[in-house]
Amino acid sequence: MASVKLEDCSQTLELNVNIKDEEEEEKIGKSVSHGDHVETFSTFSKQQQVDHKAKRSHHCPHCEASFSILSKLKIHLQIHTGENLNSCTDCGKNFTTSKALTVHQRVHIGEKPYSCSDCGASFSKPGNLKTHERIHTGEKPYSCSGCGKNFSRQESLKL
């Protein structure tokens, strides 16, 4: 069992991942999604977590978001300024990237390009397919650090 703890701003997230091989544990990075971004980590030490947080030197003047790369801050600022946003013609919702708009538009047109090979269920996002496939595999990669119970969905950890 590998535990990855990310301390970012005021949040502390813990993700327990079942890995069968210790060597594999060293090679695999874990993705933790929080807020408006995804962080990928291998097993980080406390010092590495501090170093990572310190590298976030580009701060948004409108909210508490911070970024290690200036271009990511510039994309984020579009949320506040409203410039260069990609708007959905169906509902008017705005997105900072054309890719995010394309994924969103699948809701309106009903496109579901990702299919389960076990039962044929279709999904608009690959992450939703991956979560669904856990029904068939029984995989429960998320473990509550309080009670030890395992879950197939990360959202189930939030009480």
C-alpha positions in Angstrom: 0.0 0.0 0.0 1.5 3.3 -1.1 0.3 6.5 0.5 0.7 9.9 -1.2 0.1 12.9 0.8 -0.1 16.3 -0.9 -0.2 19.5 1.0 -1.3 22.3 -1.2 -2.5 25.7 0.1 -4.9 24.8 2.9 -5.7 21.4 1.6 -4.3 18.1 2.6 -5.2 15.2 0.4 -4.3 11.6 1.0 -4.5 8.9 -1.7 -3.8 5.3 -0.9 -3.1 3.1 -3.9 -2.8 -0.7 -3.9 0.4 -1.7 -5.7 1.4 -5.4 -5.8 5.2 -4.9 -6.5 7.5 -2.6 -4.5 9.6 -2.0 -7.6 6.4 -1.0 -9.5 5.6 1.4 -6.7 8.8 3.3 -7.3 8.1 3.7 -11.0 4.4 4.7 -10.9 3.3 8.3 -10.4 -0.1 9.0 -8.9 -2.5 11.7 -10.1 -4.4 13.7 -7.5 -7.1 16.0 -8.9 -8.0 19.0 -6.8 -9.4 22.4 -7.6 -8.8 23.3 -11.2 -5.6 21.3 -11.8 -4.2 17.8 -11.5 -0.9 17.0 -9.7 1.2 13.9 -10.5 3.5 12.6 -7.8 5.6 9.6 -7.1 5.9 8.9 -3.4 7.1 12.3 -2.1 9.0 13.0 1.1 8.0 15.9 3.3 10.9 17.9 1.9 9.8 17.2 -1.7 6.3 18.4 -0.8 7.7 21.6 0.7 9.9 22.1 -2.4 6.9 21.6 -4.7 4.8 24.1 -2.9 7.6 26.6 -2.9 7.9 26.3 -6.7 4.4 27.8 -7.1 5.7 31.3 -7.4 3.0 32.6 -9.8 0.1 33.8 -7.8 -3.4 34.9 -9.0 -4.2 38.4 -7.9 -7.9 37.6 -7.9 -8.0 34.4 -5.8 -5.7 32.0 -3.9 -4.6 30.0 -6.9 -0.9 29.7 -7.5 1.1 28.0 -10.3 4.7 26.9 -10.9 4.4 27.8 -14.6 3.6 31.4 -15.7 1.6 30.1 -18.8 -0.7 28.2 -16.5 -1.4 31.3 -14.5 -2.2 33.2 -17.7 -4.7 30.6 -18.7 -6.2 30.7 -15.2 -6.5 34.5 -15.4 -8.9 34.2 -18.3 -11.5 32.9 -15.8 -11.4 36.3 -14.1 -10.9 38.6 -17.1 -13.2 36.9 -19.5 -10.8 37.3 -22.4 -10.0 34.6 -24.9 -12.7 32.3 -23.4 -14.2 29.5 -25.5 -18.0 29.8 -25.1 -20.5 27.0 -25.6 -23.0 28.0 -28.2 -25.7 25.8 -26.6 -25.5 27.0 -23.0 -23.1 29.9 -22.9 -20.7 28.2 -20.4 -17.1 29.5 -20.8 -13.9 27.4 -20.9 -10.3 28.4 -20.9 -9.2 25.9 -23.6 -10.9 24.6 -26.7 -10.3 21.1 -25.6 -12.3 21.6 -22.5 -15.1 23.1 -24.6 -15.0 20.1 -26.9 -15.3 17.7 -24.0 -18.2 19.8 -22.6 -20.1 19.9 -25.9 -20.4 16.1 -25.8 -23.1 16.7 -23.1 -25.3 18.6 -25.6 -24.7 16.3 -28.6 -24.8 13.0 -26.6 -21.4 11.8 -28.0 -20.0 9.0 -25.8 -16.9 7.8 -27.6 -15.5 5.7 -24.7 -17.1 2.2 -24.4 -16.8 -0.5 -21.8 -15.5 -3.7 -23.3 -17.3 -5.8 -20.7 -20.9 -4.5 -20.9 -20.9 -1.9 -23.7 -21.8 1.1 -21.5 -20.6 4.4 -23.2 -19.1 7.5 -21.6 -18.2 11.0 -22.8 -14.9 11.1 -20.8 -12.2 8.4 -20.5 -12.0 9.0 -16.7 -15.7 8.1 -16.3 -15.1 4.8 -18.3 -12.1 4.0 -16.0 -14.3 4.6 -12.9 -17.1 2.4 -14.4 -14.7 -0.4 -15.3 -14.0 -0.8 -11.5 -17.5 -2.3 -11.2 -16.3 -5.2 -13.3 -12.8 -5.6 -11.8 -13.7 -4.9 -8.2 -10.8 -2.5 -8.0 -11.0 -0.2 -5.0 -7.8 2.0 -5.1 -9.0 4.7 -2.7 -8.6 3.9 1.0 -9.9 5.9 4.0 -7.0 6.7 6.3 -9.5 6.9 9.2 -11.3 3.6 9.0 -9.3 1.7 6.3 -12.3 1.0 4.1 -11.6 0.9 0.4 -13.6 2.7 -2.4 -13.7 2.6 -6.1 -14.3 6.3 -6.4 -12.2 9.1 -4.8 -15.4 11.1 -4.2 -16.5 8.4 -1.7 -13.8 9.5 0.7 -15.3 12.9 1.2 -17.8 12.9 4.0 
